[in-house]
Short mmCIF file of C-alpha atoms in Angstrom, two decimals:
data_model
loop_
_atom_site.label_atom_id
_atom_site.label_comp_id
_atom_site.label_asym_id
_atom_site.label_seq_id
_atom_site.Cartn_x
_atom_site.Cartn_y
_atom_site.Cartn_z
CA MET A 1 131.42 17.68 29.49
CA ALA A 2 129.36 17.76 26.33
CA GLY A 3 132.13 19.63 24.50
CA GLU A 4 134.75 17.07 25.63
CA ASP A 5 132.57 14.21 24.37
CA CYS A 6 132.23 15.94 21.01
CA VAL A 7 136.02 16.35 20.76
CA ARG A 8 136.59 12.66 21.55
CA LYS A 9 134.02 11.64 18.93
CA ARG A 10 135.62 13.83 16.31
CA GLN A 11 139.02 12.39 17.16
CA SER A 12 137.71 8.87 16.87
CA GLY A 13 136.28 9.71 13.44
CA SER A 14 132.70 8.88 14.38
CA THR A 15 129.98 10.25 12.09
CA THR A 16 127.41 10.50 14.90
CA THR A 17 126.19 14.03 15.52
CA CYS A 18 126.72 15.54 18.92
CA LYS A 19 123.44 16.31 20.80
CA THR A 20 124.25 19.50 22.59
CA PRO A 21 121.43 21.92 23.67
CA GLU A 22 122.58 24.32 20.96
CA ASN A 23 122.33 21.64 18.28
CA GLU A 24 118.87 20.51 19.47
CA GLU A 25 117.58 24.11 19.33
CA LYS A 26 119.02 24.56 15.80
CA GLN A 27 117.42 21.30 14.70
CA ARG A 28 114.01 22.40 16.09
CA ARG A 29 114.19 25.74 14.29
CA HIS A 30 115.14 23.98 11.06
CA GLU A 31 112.13 21.64 11.31
CA ASN A 32 109.79 24.55 12.05
CA GLU A 33 111.09 26.54 9.09
CA ARG A 34 110.69 23.51 6.87
CA SER A 35 107.12 22.95 8.05
CA PHE A 36 106.24 26.60 7.46
CA GLN A 37 107.79 26.39 3.98
CA ASN A 38 105.58 23.40 3.19
CA SER A 39 102.44 25.35 4.19
CA SER A 40 100.67 27.80 1.93
CA ASN A 41 100.61 31.16 3.74
CA GLY A 42 100.17 29.39 7.06
CA ARG A 43 96.61 28.18 6.35
CA VAL A 44 97.42 24.52 6.83
CA ASP A 45 98.88 25.16 10.32
CA VAL A 46 95.94 27.32 11.42
CA ASP A 47 93.44 24.75 10.17
CA HIS A 48 95.42 22.02 11.87
CA VAL A 49 95.39 23.94 15.18
CA ILE A 50 91.66 24.63 14.93
CA THR A 51 90.93 21.00 14.08
CA ARG A 52 93.06 19.80 16.96
CA LYS A 53 91.31 22.25 19.33
CA MET A 54 87.89 21.02 18.24
CA GLN A 55 89.00 17.43 18.80
CA LEU A 56 90.15 18.29 22.33
CA ILE A 57 86.83 20.03 23.07
CA ALA A 58 84.90 17.01 21.78
CA GLU A 59 87.01 14.66 23.90
CA ALA A 60 86.42 16.88 26.95
CA GLU A 61 82.64 16.85 26.33
CA GLN A 62 82.75 13.05 26.06
CA LEU A 63 84.71 12.78 29.30
CA LYS A 64 82.44 15.20 31.21
CA PRO A 65 79.44 12.83 31.75
CA VAL A 66 81.81 10.00 32.62
CA PHE A 67 83.52 12.21 35.18
CA MET A 68 80.21 13.40 36.65
CA LYS A 69 78.96 9.80 36.83
CA GLU A 70 82.09 8.76 38.68
CA VAL A 71 81.73 11.67 41.12
CA ASP A 72 78.05 10.82 41.66
CA SER A 73 78.82 7.15 42.28
CA HIS A 74 81.57 7.97 44.76
CA PHE A 75 79.34 10.46 46.54
CA THR A 76 76.53 7.89 46.71
CA GLU A 77 78.93 5.32 48.15
CA PHE A 78 80.09 7.87 50.72
CA VAL A 79 76.52 8.72 51.78
CA ASN A 80 75.56 5.04 51.95
CA SER A 81 78.56 4.27 54.11
CA LEU A 82 77.68 7.22 56.34
CA VAL A 83 74.11 5.95 56.72
CA ALA A 84 75.40 2.45 57.44
CA LYS A 85 77.72 3.76 60.13
CA SER A 86 74.84 5.77 61.63
CA ALA A 87 72.67 2.65 61.70
CA LEU A 88 75.53 0.75 63.31
CA LEU A 89 75.79 3.42 65.99
CA ASP A 90 72.02 3.23 66.57
CA SER A 91 72.17 -0.52 66.90
CA SER A 92 75.07 -0.29 69.32
CA ALA A 93 73.20 2.34 71.31
CA SER A 94 70.11 0.13 71.45
CA ALA A 95 72.30 -2.78 72.52
CA SER A 96 73.64 -0.67 75.36
CA VAL A 97 70.11 0.33 76.35
CA PHE A 98 68.86 -3.28 76.17
CA PRO A 99 71.73 -5.46 77.39
CA ALA A 100 72.04 -9.13 76.59
CA SER A 101 70.93 -10.08 80.08
CA CYS A 102 67.39 -8.79 79.38
CA SER A 103 64.78 -11.42 78.71
CA GLU A 104 63.00 -11.52 75.36
CA LYS A 105 59.75 -10.52 77.04
CA GLU A 106 61.31 -7.42 78.60
CA LEU A 107 63.04 -6.57 75.33
CA HIS A 108 59.76 -6.80 73.41
CA LYS A 109 58.01 -4.71 76.04
CA ALA A 110 60.72 -2.05 75.88
CA LYS A 111 60.51 -1.93 72.09
CA THR A 112 56.77 -1.33 72.20
CA LEU A 113 57.22 1.75 74.39
CA ARG A 114 57.22 5.18 72.78
CA ALA A 115 60.60 6.35 71.64
CA PRO A 116 62.17 8.94 73.93
CA PRO A 117 62.61 12.48 72.56
CA GLU A 118 66.26 12.00 71.58
CA HIS A 119 65.19 9.30 69.11
CA GLY A 120 63.01 11.78 67.20
CA LYS A 121 64.10 14.75 65.17
CA ILE A 122 67.76 15.65 65.53
CA PHE A 123 68.55 19.36 65.36
CA THR A 124 71.87 20.48 63.93
CA ALA A 125 73.38 23.81 62.91
CA ARG A 126 72.70 24.47 59.21
CA ARG A 127 71.76 27.38 57.00
CA SER A 128 68.62 27.84 54.96
CA LEU A 129 68.88 26.64 51.41
CA LEU A 130 68.04 30.00 49.81
CA ASP A 131 70.76 31.73 51.83
CA GLU A 132 73.25 29.34 50.29
CA LEU A 133 71.77 29.61 46.80
CA PHE A 134 71.74 33.42 46.86
CA GLU A 135 75.53 33.33 47.08
CA VAL A 136 75.47 32.05 43.48
CA SER A 137 75.20 34.98 41.07
CA HIS A 138 72.86 33.12 38.70
CA ILE A 139 70.30 32.43 41.44
CA ARG A 140 70.66 35.97 42.75
CA THR A 141 69.77 37.24 39.29
CA ILE A 142 66.41 35.41 39.47
CA TYR A 143 65.75 37.23 42.74
CA HIS A 144 66.58 40.51 40.98
CA MET A 145 64.13 39.62 38.23
CA PHE A 146 61.31 39.34 40.79
CA ILE A 147 62.28 42.74 42.18
CA ALA A 148 62.16 44.16 38.64
CA LEU A 149 58.67 42.66 38.22
CA LEU A 150 57.57 44.40 41.42
CA ILE A 151 58.86 47.71 40.03
CA VAL A 152 56.85 47.10 36.84
CA PHE A 153 53.70 46.49 38.93
CA ILE A 154 54.28 49.72 40.86
CA LEU A 155 54.86 51.74 37.70
CA SER A 156 51.78 50.23 36.04
CA THR A 157 49.58 51.09 39.03
CA LEU A 158 50.94 54.63 39.31
CA LEU A 159 50.57 55.34 35.58
CA VAL A 160 47.01 54.00 35.38
CA ASP A 161 45.99 55.98 38.45
CA PHE A 162 47.63 59.10 37.02
CA ILE A 163 45.76 58.69 33.73
CA ASP A 164 42.44 58.04 35.47
CA GLU A 165 42.71 60.59 38.30
CA GLY A 166 45.07 63.15 36.78
CA ARG A 167 47.39 62.80 39.82
CA LEU A 168 49.54 60.22 41.55
CA VAL A 169 47.45 58.09 43.93
CA LEU A 170 49.67 56.57 46.63
CA GLY A 171 46.92 55.12 48.79
CA PHE A 172 47.01 51.58 50.08
CA ASP A 173 43.36 51.18 50.96
CA LEU A 174 43.42 47.41 50.46
CA LEU A 175 46.31 46.89 52.90
CA VAL A 176 44.69 49.18 55.45
CA TYR A 177 41.43 47.23 55.17
CA VAL A 178 42.80 43.67 55.38
CA PHE A 179 44.98 44.49 58.42
CA GLY A 180 42.30 46.49 60.19
CA LYS A 181 41.32 46.30 63.88
CA PHE A 182 44.89 45.61 64.89
CA PRO A 183 44.36 46.43 68.62
CA VAL A 184 41.83 43.59 68.84
CA VAL A 185 44.29 41.28 67.10
CA PHE A 186 47.13 42.19 69.48
CA CYS A 187 44.99 41.76 72.61
CA THR A 188 43.72 38.40 71.37
CA TRP A 189 47.24 37.19 70.64
CA LEU A 190 48.49 38.37 74.02
CA CYS A 191 45.74 36.46 75.82
CA MET A 192 46.43 33.33 73.77
CA PHE A 193 50.16 33.50 74.41
CA CYS A 194 49.87 34.13 78.16
CA ALA A 195 47.37 31.30 78.53
CA THR A 196 49.69 28.95 76.61
CA VAL A 197 52.60 29.92 78.84
CA ILE A 198 50.76 29.46 82.13
CA ILE A 199 48.20 26.64 81.73
CA PRO A 200 50.00 23.79 79.86
CA TYR A 201 53.23 24.27 81.80
CA ASN A 202 51.55 24.30 85.22
CA LEU A 203 49.27 21.39 84.36
CA PHE A 204 52.32 19.36 83.38
CA VAL A 205 54.25 20.33 86.53
CA TRP A 206 51.34 19.43 88.82
CA TRP A 207 50.83 16.12 87.02
CA ALA A 208 54.54 15.23 87.06
CA GLN A 209 55.01 16.08 90.73
CA GLY A 210 52.02 14.03 91.84
CA TYR A 211 52.26 11.11 89.44
CA GLY A 212 54.97 9.14 91.27
CA SER A 213 53.28 9.31 94.67
CA SER A 214 49.72 8.80 93.39
CA SER A 215 48.00 5.54 94.27
CA HIS A 216 45.63 5.89 91.27
CA ARG A 217 47.98 6.93 88.49
CA ALA A 218 45.53 6.24 85.68
CA ILE A 219 42.86 8.47 87.25
CA HIS A 220 45.51 11.09 88.04
CA SER A 221 46.71 11.13 84.41
CA PHE A 222 43.15 11.07 83.03
CA PHE A 223 42.16 14.08 85.13
CA TYR A 224 45.07 16.27 84.02
CA GLY A 225 44.78 14.99 80.47
CA MET A 226 41.15 16.09 80.33
CA LEU A 227 42.08 19.51 81.72
CA PHE A 228 44.74 19.91 79.04
CA THR A 229 42.34 18.76 76.31
CA LEU A 230 39.72 21.20 77.58
CA PHE A 231 42.25 24.03 77.37
CA GLN A 232 43.27 23.02 73.84
CA THR A 233 39.70 22.82 72.53
CA ALA A 234 37.88 25.51 74.49
CA GLY A 235 40.62 27.94 75.49
CA LEU A 236 42.81 27.94 72.39
CA GLY A 237 40.24 26.43 70.04
CA PHE A 238 36.93 28.18 70.61
CA GLY A 239 38.11 31.50 72.13
CA PRO A 240 40.15 32.99 69.24
CA THR A 241 37.62 31.75 66.69
CA TYR A 242 34.81 33.48 68.55
CA VAL A 243 36.78 36.75 68.69
CA ALA A 244 37.58 36.62 64.97
CA ILE A 245 33.93 36.10 64.02
CA SER A 246 32.16 38.25 66.61
CA TYR A 247 34.45 41.26 66.04
CA ALA A 248 34.19 40.81 62.23
CA LEU A 249 37.94 41.00 61.78
CA PRO A 250 39.13 41.57 58.20
CA PRO A 251 40.84 38.69 56.35
CA ALA A 252 44.53 39.35 57.11
CA SER A 253 43.80 40.08 60.77
CA ARG A 254 41.88 36.81 60.98
CA PHE A 255 44.81 35.00 59.41
CA ILE A 256 47.11 36.32 62.16
CA VAL A 257 44.76 35.20 64.94
CA ILE A 258 43.91 31.77 63.50
CA LEU A 259 47.46 30.88 62.43
CA GLU A 260 48.75 31.84 65.87
CA GLN A 261 45.97 29.74 67.38
CA VAL A 262 47.05 26.69 65.35
CA ARG A 263 50.74 27.31 66.11
CA LEU A 264 50.21 27.51 69.87
CA VAL A 265 48.01 24.40 69.90
CA MET A 266 50.73 22.45 68.08
CA LYS A 267 53.48 23.77 70.36
CA ALA A 268 51.55 22.96 73.55
CA HIS A 269 50.92 19.44 72.27
CA SER A 270 54.60 18.97 71.44
CA PHE A 271 55.69 20.14 74.90
CA ILE A 272 53.38 17.64 76.64
CA ARG A 273 54.09 14.82 74.17
CA GLU A 274 57.87 15.09 74.54
CA ASN A 275 57.99 15.43 78.34
CA VAL A 276 55.36 12.92 79.50
CA PRO A 277 57.41 9.85 78.38
CA ARG A 278 60.42 11.20 80.27
CA VAL A 279 58.41 11.40 83.51
CA LEU A 280 56.98 7.91 82.96
CA SER A 281 60.49 6.56 82.38
CA SER A 282 61.89 8.24 85.49
CA VAL A 283 59.05 6.86 87.65
CA LYS A 284 59.58 3.40 86.16
CA ASP A 285 63.30 3.58 86.95
CA LYS A 286 62.44 4.87 90.45
CA SER A 287 64.58 7.95 89.94
CA SER A 288 64.79 10.43 92.79
CA THR A 289 64.37 13.43 90.48
CA VAL A 290 61.48 14.23 88.15
CA PRO A 291 62.62 15.66 84.76
CA ILE A 292 60.65 18.92 84.62
CA PRO A 293 61.86 21.55 82.13
CA ARG A 294 62.49 25.07 83.31
CA ILE A 295 59.99 27.76 82.40
CA SER A 296 62.75 29.56 80.48
CA GLN A 297 63.19 26.50 78.24
CA TYR A 298 59.46 26.41 77.56
CA LEU A 299 59.39 30.14 76.79
CA TYR A 300 62.29 29.79 74.37
CA PHE A 301 60.44 26.97 72.61
CA LEU A 302 57.31 29.11 72.21
CA PHE A 303 59.30 31.73 70.29
CA ALA A 304 61.68 29.37 68.47
CA PRO A 305 60.84 28.61 64.81
CA THR A 306 60.14 24.92 65.39
CA LEU A 307 57.18 22.80 66.48
CA ILE A 308 59.29 20.02 68.07
CA TYR A 309 60.16 20.60 71.73
CA ARG A 310 63.69 20.06 73.05
CA ASP A 311 65.28 21.24 76.28
CA SER A 312 68.06 22.80 74.22
CA TYR A 313 68.80 23.51 70.60
CA PRO A 314 72.00 24.28 68.67
CA ARG A 315 72.66 28.00 69.06
CA ASN A 316 74.69 30.55 67.14
CA PRO A 317 77.21 32.63 69.11
CA THR A 318 75.99 36.06 67.95
CA ILE A 319 72.98 37.86 66.49
CA ARG A 320 73.36 39.55 63.10
CA TRP A 321 70.94 42.45 63.47
CA GLY A 322 71.58 43.56 59.90
CA TYR A 323 70.43 40.14 58.71
CA VAL A 324 67.29 40.45 60.88
CA ALA A 325 66.49 43.89 59.47
CA THR A 326 66.99 42.60 55.92
CA LYS A 327 64.60 39.69 56.44
CA PHE A 328 61.87 41.87 57.96
CA ALA A 329 62.32 44.34 55.09
CA GLN A 330 61.86 41.47 52.64
CA VAL A 331 58.67 40.43 54.46
CA LEU A 332 57.37 44.00 54.13
CA GLY A 333 58.35 44.05 50.47
CA SER A 334 56.51 40.77 49.92
CA LEU A 335 53.35 42.28 51.45
CA PHE A 336 53.49 45.17 48.99
CA TYR A 337 54.22 42.69 46.20
CA ALA A 338 51.05 40.75 47.08
CA TYR A 339 49.12 44.02 47.25
CA TYR A 340 50.08 44.98 43.69
CA ILE A 341 49.35 41.46 42.43
CA PHE A 342 45.80 41.68 43.79
CA VAL A 343 45.34 45.26 42.56
CA ARG A 344 46.63 44.66 39.02
CA LEU A 345 45.83 40.98 38.33
CA CYS A 346 42.99 39.83 40.59
CA ILE A 347 40.57 42.59 41.55
CA PRO A 348 39.84 43.92 38.02
CA GLN A 349 39.29 40.41 36.69
CA PHE A 350 37.02 39.09 39.44
CA ARG A 351 35.11 42.31 39.97
CA ASN A 352 33.96 42.13 36.36
CA SER A 353 33.58 38.35 36.07
CA SER A 354 31.34 38.23 39.13
CA GLN A 355 28.80 40.36 37.28
CA GLU A 356 28.63 38.02 34.29
CA THR A 357 26.44 34.95 33.85
CA PHE A 358 28.07 31.66 34.77
CA ASN A 359 29.24 29.43 31.90
CA LEU A 360 31.92 26.79 31.38
CA ARG A 361 33.98 28.97 29.05
CA GLY A 362 34.14 31.74 31.62
CA LEU A 363 35.16 29.30 34.34
CA VAL A 364 37.99 27.84 32.24
CA LEU A 365 39.25 31.32 31.31
CA CYS A 366 39.02 32.36 34.95
CA ILE A 367 41.12 29.40 36.10
CA PHE A 368 43.84 29.92 33.50
CA ASN A 369 43.91 33.69 34.05
CA SER A 370 44.34 33.01 37.78
CA ILE A 371 47.41 30.80 37.35
CA LEU A 372 49.91 33.69 37.16
CA PRO A 373 48.70 35.53 40.29
CA GLY A 374 48.25 32.20 42.07
CA VAL A 375 51.80 31.08 41.40
CA LEU A 376 53.20 34.48 42.37
CA ILE A 377 51.23 34.34 45.64
CA LEU A 378 52.59 30.83 46.25
CA PHE A 379 56.17 32.03 45.78
CA LEU A 380 55.56 35.06 48.01
CA VAL A 381 54.08 32.97 50.83
CA PHE A 382 57.04 30.62 50.67
CA PHE A 383 59.65 33.38 50.51
CA ALA A 384 58.05 35.77 53.02
CA PHE A 385 57.06 33.27 55.70
CA LEU A 386 59.09 30.06 55.35
CA HIS A 387 62.33 31.88 54.50
CA CYS A 388 62.32 35.49 55.70
CA TRP A 389 60.02 35.40 58.74
CA LEU A 390 61.34 32.16 60.21
CA ASN A 391 64.96 33.11 59.54
CA ALA A 392 64.47 36.50 61.19
CA PHE A 393 63.14 34.90 64.38
CA ALA A 394 65.78 32.18 64.23
CA GLU A 395 68.48 34.84 64.06
CA MET A 396 67.02 36.80 66.98
CA MET A 397 66.76 33.58 69.02
CA ARG A 398 70.21 32.42 67.84
CA PHE A 399 68.46 29.26 66.65
CA ALA A 400 71.04 27.48 64.46
CA ASP A 401 68.94 24.86 62.64
CA ARG A 402 67.52 26.79 59.68
CA MET A 403 66.19 23.87 57.62
CA PHE A 404 62.63 25.19 57.43
CA TYR A 405 62.24 23.82 53.89
CA LYS A 406 64.18 21.77 51.38
CA ASP A 407 64.50 21.91 47.59
CA TRP A 408 60.79 21.33 46.98
CA TRP A 409 61.08 22.91 43.53
CA ASN A 410 63.14 19.91 42.35
CA SER A 411 60.48 17.40 43.43
CA THR A 412 59.50 14.74 40.91
CA SER A 413 56.76 13.38 43.18
CA TYR A 414 54.07 14.86 45.37
CA ALA A 415 55.24 12.69 48.24
CA ASN A 416 58.60 14.47 48.16
CA TYR A 417 56.91 17.84 47.67
CA TYR A 418 54.81 17.39 50.82
CA ARG A 419 57.95 16.47 52.78
CA THR A 420 60.07 19.38 51.57
CA TRP A 421 57.65 22.32 51.13
CA ASN A 422 57.19 23.04 54.85
CA VAL A 423 59.60 20.98 56.96
CA VAL A 424 58.46 22.65 60.20
CA VAL A 425 54.84 21.44 59.91
CA HIS A 426 55.83 18.17 58.24
CA ASP A 427 58.02 17.21 61.20
CA TRP A 428 55.12 17.77 63.61
CA LEU A 429 52.71 15.72 61.48
CA TYR A 430 55.28 12.96 61.01
CA TYR A 431 56.27 12.54 64.68
CA TYR A 432 52.97 13.29 66.40
CA ALA A 433 50.35 12.17 63.88
CA TYR A 434 51.91 9.54 61.61
CA ARG A 435 54.34 7.81 63.99
CA ASP A 436 52.01 7.95 66.98
CA PHE A 437 49.24 6.47 64.84
CA LEU A 438 51.53 3.55 63.92
CA TRP A 439 52.59 3.18 67.57
CA PHE A 440 48.96 2.95 68.66
CA PHE A 441 47.49 0.77 65.88
CA GLY A 442 50.58 -1.06 64.60
CA LYS A 443 52.85 -0.79 61.57
CA LYS A 444 50.41 -2.72 59.38
CA PHE A 445 48.23 0.38 59.03
CA ARG A 446 50.66 2.65 57.19
CA ALA A 447 48.10 3.55 54.52
CA ALA A 448 45.54 4.42 57.19
CA ALA A 449 48.15 6.50 59.01
CA MET A 450 48.94 8.41 55.82
CA LEU A 451 45.24 8.94 55.14
CA SER A 452 44.70 10.27 58.65
CA VAL A 453 47.60 12.72 58.28
CA PHE A 454 46.18 13.97 54.96
CA THR A 455 42.74 14.33 56.53
CA VAL A 456 44.03 16.30 59.51
CA SER A 457 46.15 18.57 57.30
CA ALA A 458 43.31 19.18 54.82
CA ALA A 459 40.80 19.86 57.61
CA VAL A 460 43.08 22.37 59.34
CA HIS A 461 43.85 24.17 56.07
CA GLU A 462 40.15 24.39 55.24
CA TYR A 463 39.33 25.53 58.77
CA VAL A 464 41.83 28.38 58.48
CA LEU A 465 40.45 29.52 55.11
CA SER A 466 36.81 29.20 56.22
CA ILE A 467 37.30 31.36 59.31
CA CYS A 468 39.49 33.92 57.54
CA PHE A 469 37.22 34.36 54.51
CA GLY A 470 33.99 34.09 56.47
CA PHE A 471 32.44 31.29 54.40
CA PHE A 472 32.76 27.54 53.93
CA TYR A 473 33.80 26.56 50.43
CA PRO A 474 35.83 23.31 50.62
CA VAL A 475 37.86 23.76 47.44
CA LEU A 476 41.21 23.28 49.17
CA PHE A 477 39.90 20.30 51.16
CA CYS A 478 38.73 18.57 47.97
CA LEU A 479 42.04 19.28 46.24
CA PHE A 480 43.91 17.86 49.24
CA MET A 481 41.81 14.74 49.72
CA CYS A 482 41.09 13.93 46.06
CA PHE A 483 43.91 15.11 43.83
CA GLY A 484 46.48 15.37 46.62
CA MET A 485 46.00 11.77 47.73
CA LEU A 486 45.80 10.54 44.13
CA PHE A 487 48.98 12.30 43.05
CA ASN A 488 50.71 11.16 46.24
CA PHE A 489 50.36 7.55 45.09
CA ILE A 490 50.75 8.13 41.32
CA LEU A 491 53.61 10.64 41.53
CA ASN A 492 55.49 8.67 44.17
CA ASP A 493 59.20 8.52 45.00
CA ARG A 494 59.90 6.02 42.22
CA ARG A 495 59.34 8.78 39.64
CA LYS A 496 62.79 10.27 39.09
CA GLY A 497 62.87 11.62 35.53
CA PRO A 498 62.67 15.33 34.70
CA ILE A 499 59.31 14.81 32.98
CA TRP A 500 57.79 14.09 36.40
CA ASN A 501 59.07 17.41 37.69
CA VAL A 502 57.31 19.07 34.74
CA ILE A 503 54.09 17.20 35.54
CA MET A 504 54.35 18.18 39.19
CA TRP A 505 54.78 21.86 38.35
CA THR A 506 51.94 21.76 35.78
CA SER A 507 49.50 20.29 38.29
CA LEU A 508 50.69 22.74 40.94
CA PHE A 509 50.06 25.67 38.59
CA LEU A 510 46.57 24.42 37.75
CA GLY A 511 45.78 23.90 41.42
CA GLN A 512 46.79 27.45 42.28
CA GLY A 513 44.61 28.75 39.46
CA VAL A 514 41.60 26.78 40.73
CA ILE A 515 42.10 28.03 44.31
CA ILE A 516 42.46 31.71 43.38
CA CYS A 517 39.59 31.58 40.87
CA LEU A 518 36.96 29.79 42.95
CA TYR A 519 37.67 31.49 46.26
CA SER A 520 37.73 34.93 44.62
CA GLN A 521 34.46 34.26 42.82
CA GLU A 522 32.83 33.19 46.09
CA TRP A 523 34.20 36.27 47.89
CA TYR A 524 32.75 38.70 45.35
CA ALA A 525 29.49 36.75 45.11
CA ARG A 526 28.97 37.27 48.83
CA GLN A 527 29.72 40.97 48.39
CA TYR A 528 27.29 41.42 45.47
CA CYS A 529 24.57 39.05 46.71
CA PRO A 530 24.26 39.48 50.48
CA THR A 531 21.49 37.71 52.36
CA GLU A 532 19.37 39.27 55.07
CA ASN A 533 19.51 37.46 58.41
CA PRO A 534 21.77 34.63 57.15
CA THR A 535 21.35 31.24 58.79
CA PHE A 536 24.07 28.69 59.46
CA LEU A 537 23.30 26.93 56.17
CA ASP A 538 23.84 30.20 54.28
CA TYR A 539 27.47 30.13 55.38
CA LEU A 540 27.83 26.57 54.07
CA LYS A 541 26.14 26.94 50.66
CA PRO A 542 28.32 28.42 47.86
CA ARG A 543 26.87 31.80 46.93
CA SER A 544 28.71 32.00 43.59
CA TRP A 545 26.52 29.24 42.10
CA SER A 546 23.31 31.24 42.49
CA CYS A 547 24.45 34.87 42.60
CA HIS A 548 24.74 35.16 38.81
CA MET A 549 21.17 34.02 38.26
CA LYS A 550 19.84 36.63 40.69
CA MET A 551 21.70 39.38 38.92
#
């Protein structure tokens, strides 16, 4: 067709050129040859291409923040709409629970009741954050760097021992000492666990079965409540503490006993707190059945890595035993990591500094020299317990909700850090300390509720350290109640810039240095300056303040 058109145009005497594909290609080649002829050895074209490429890169860099801002705004709108829909569903659910026919008095009375368990924490299947981050090669490289640092610690210890002793010394005397008397630890734990299985569950069953038919319900509830409180304070509270002190358990063994004691106390409280409102509601509704959980559900809760009781949790279909073995191996590796940190960075420093006279310069140097081992210990505690240990038990229990922590390292405020560092304990404190405080005293006392939560948390932390170390030295309590509360209000959620994240990390580093330095000095002071027939006040007075003067 193109050829016929060209013939007609030639016959008509038209001077217009015919645009066939062959002619267009010839014209393009002619223009390219002419452009190359105009250039000097091709330099102009190469420079033009490079300049054009740089312009495109610059335009792409200018468009990148705009694109990311658009994505962030759309994502924020999506999350806000999702939250709005969730609130709408909650309001519709509350409307179905409290129909329009209810009187205002009944509606107000129903609102003042404690929220049922399903209105508390919602469990859903999700992975731990580090498991997701370790799939990124850059984050996995940071993990490899920590492994390389462990290898350096091992080589350093072996080489120094070889130079000093003339042979390789592979002893782990420190680990053997701190985990000593393990049979006593196991027997104590077994007694605690069996008592927690039998006593709280049976007390609740007896109370629930007799509550509906009792003519004196207040006295009935008070009696069983006092029995449960007596078990919590005397059975789980005093018993393990007495064993740890009277048998002179070493530090790590004491940590196992006391931490298990605290865990079982919190779990028993959660079981009673979540099930009592259900029984009260069923009696109020005159239901024919009393909602009593099965013993198997209670047993599963005692082993599950959560402190919030539910009759059922989201479960995974299978158990990955290779994953379990990997997590326990990482826990074991973290123990050896901590061992080498103490051997190479802590013991030589504090063994020598405890024999020197006390002065301000030495204290400042001690704190700053303790920052590195303190931060490494902090990372190891987080990785070994909150990630590896809890994930290993979650996998064995097929427990699907693995949000044991959040991205606390990105926190720009201490308020967010406290919420994200240990989600398991934070949930318990939020639902059973903070919210119950507001339910009892009213929502006007939010500051008092927050102060009470801080006080309880600081007291429990200091109790654990005092029993495990064998002396009372309230460094952690003072840091919690003074600097922790202060930073919680100064570094609040309104601080969003990266500078606040730097400030948060700086203060966290200094705090770890203070804790490691002061507690280590007190430990060695009590080793070097023992007292004969110590009284109760001797356990309360810091020995490190006077030990240097005696020496």
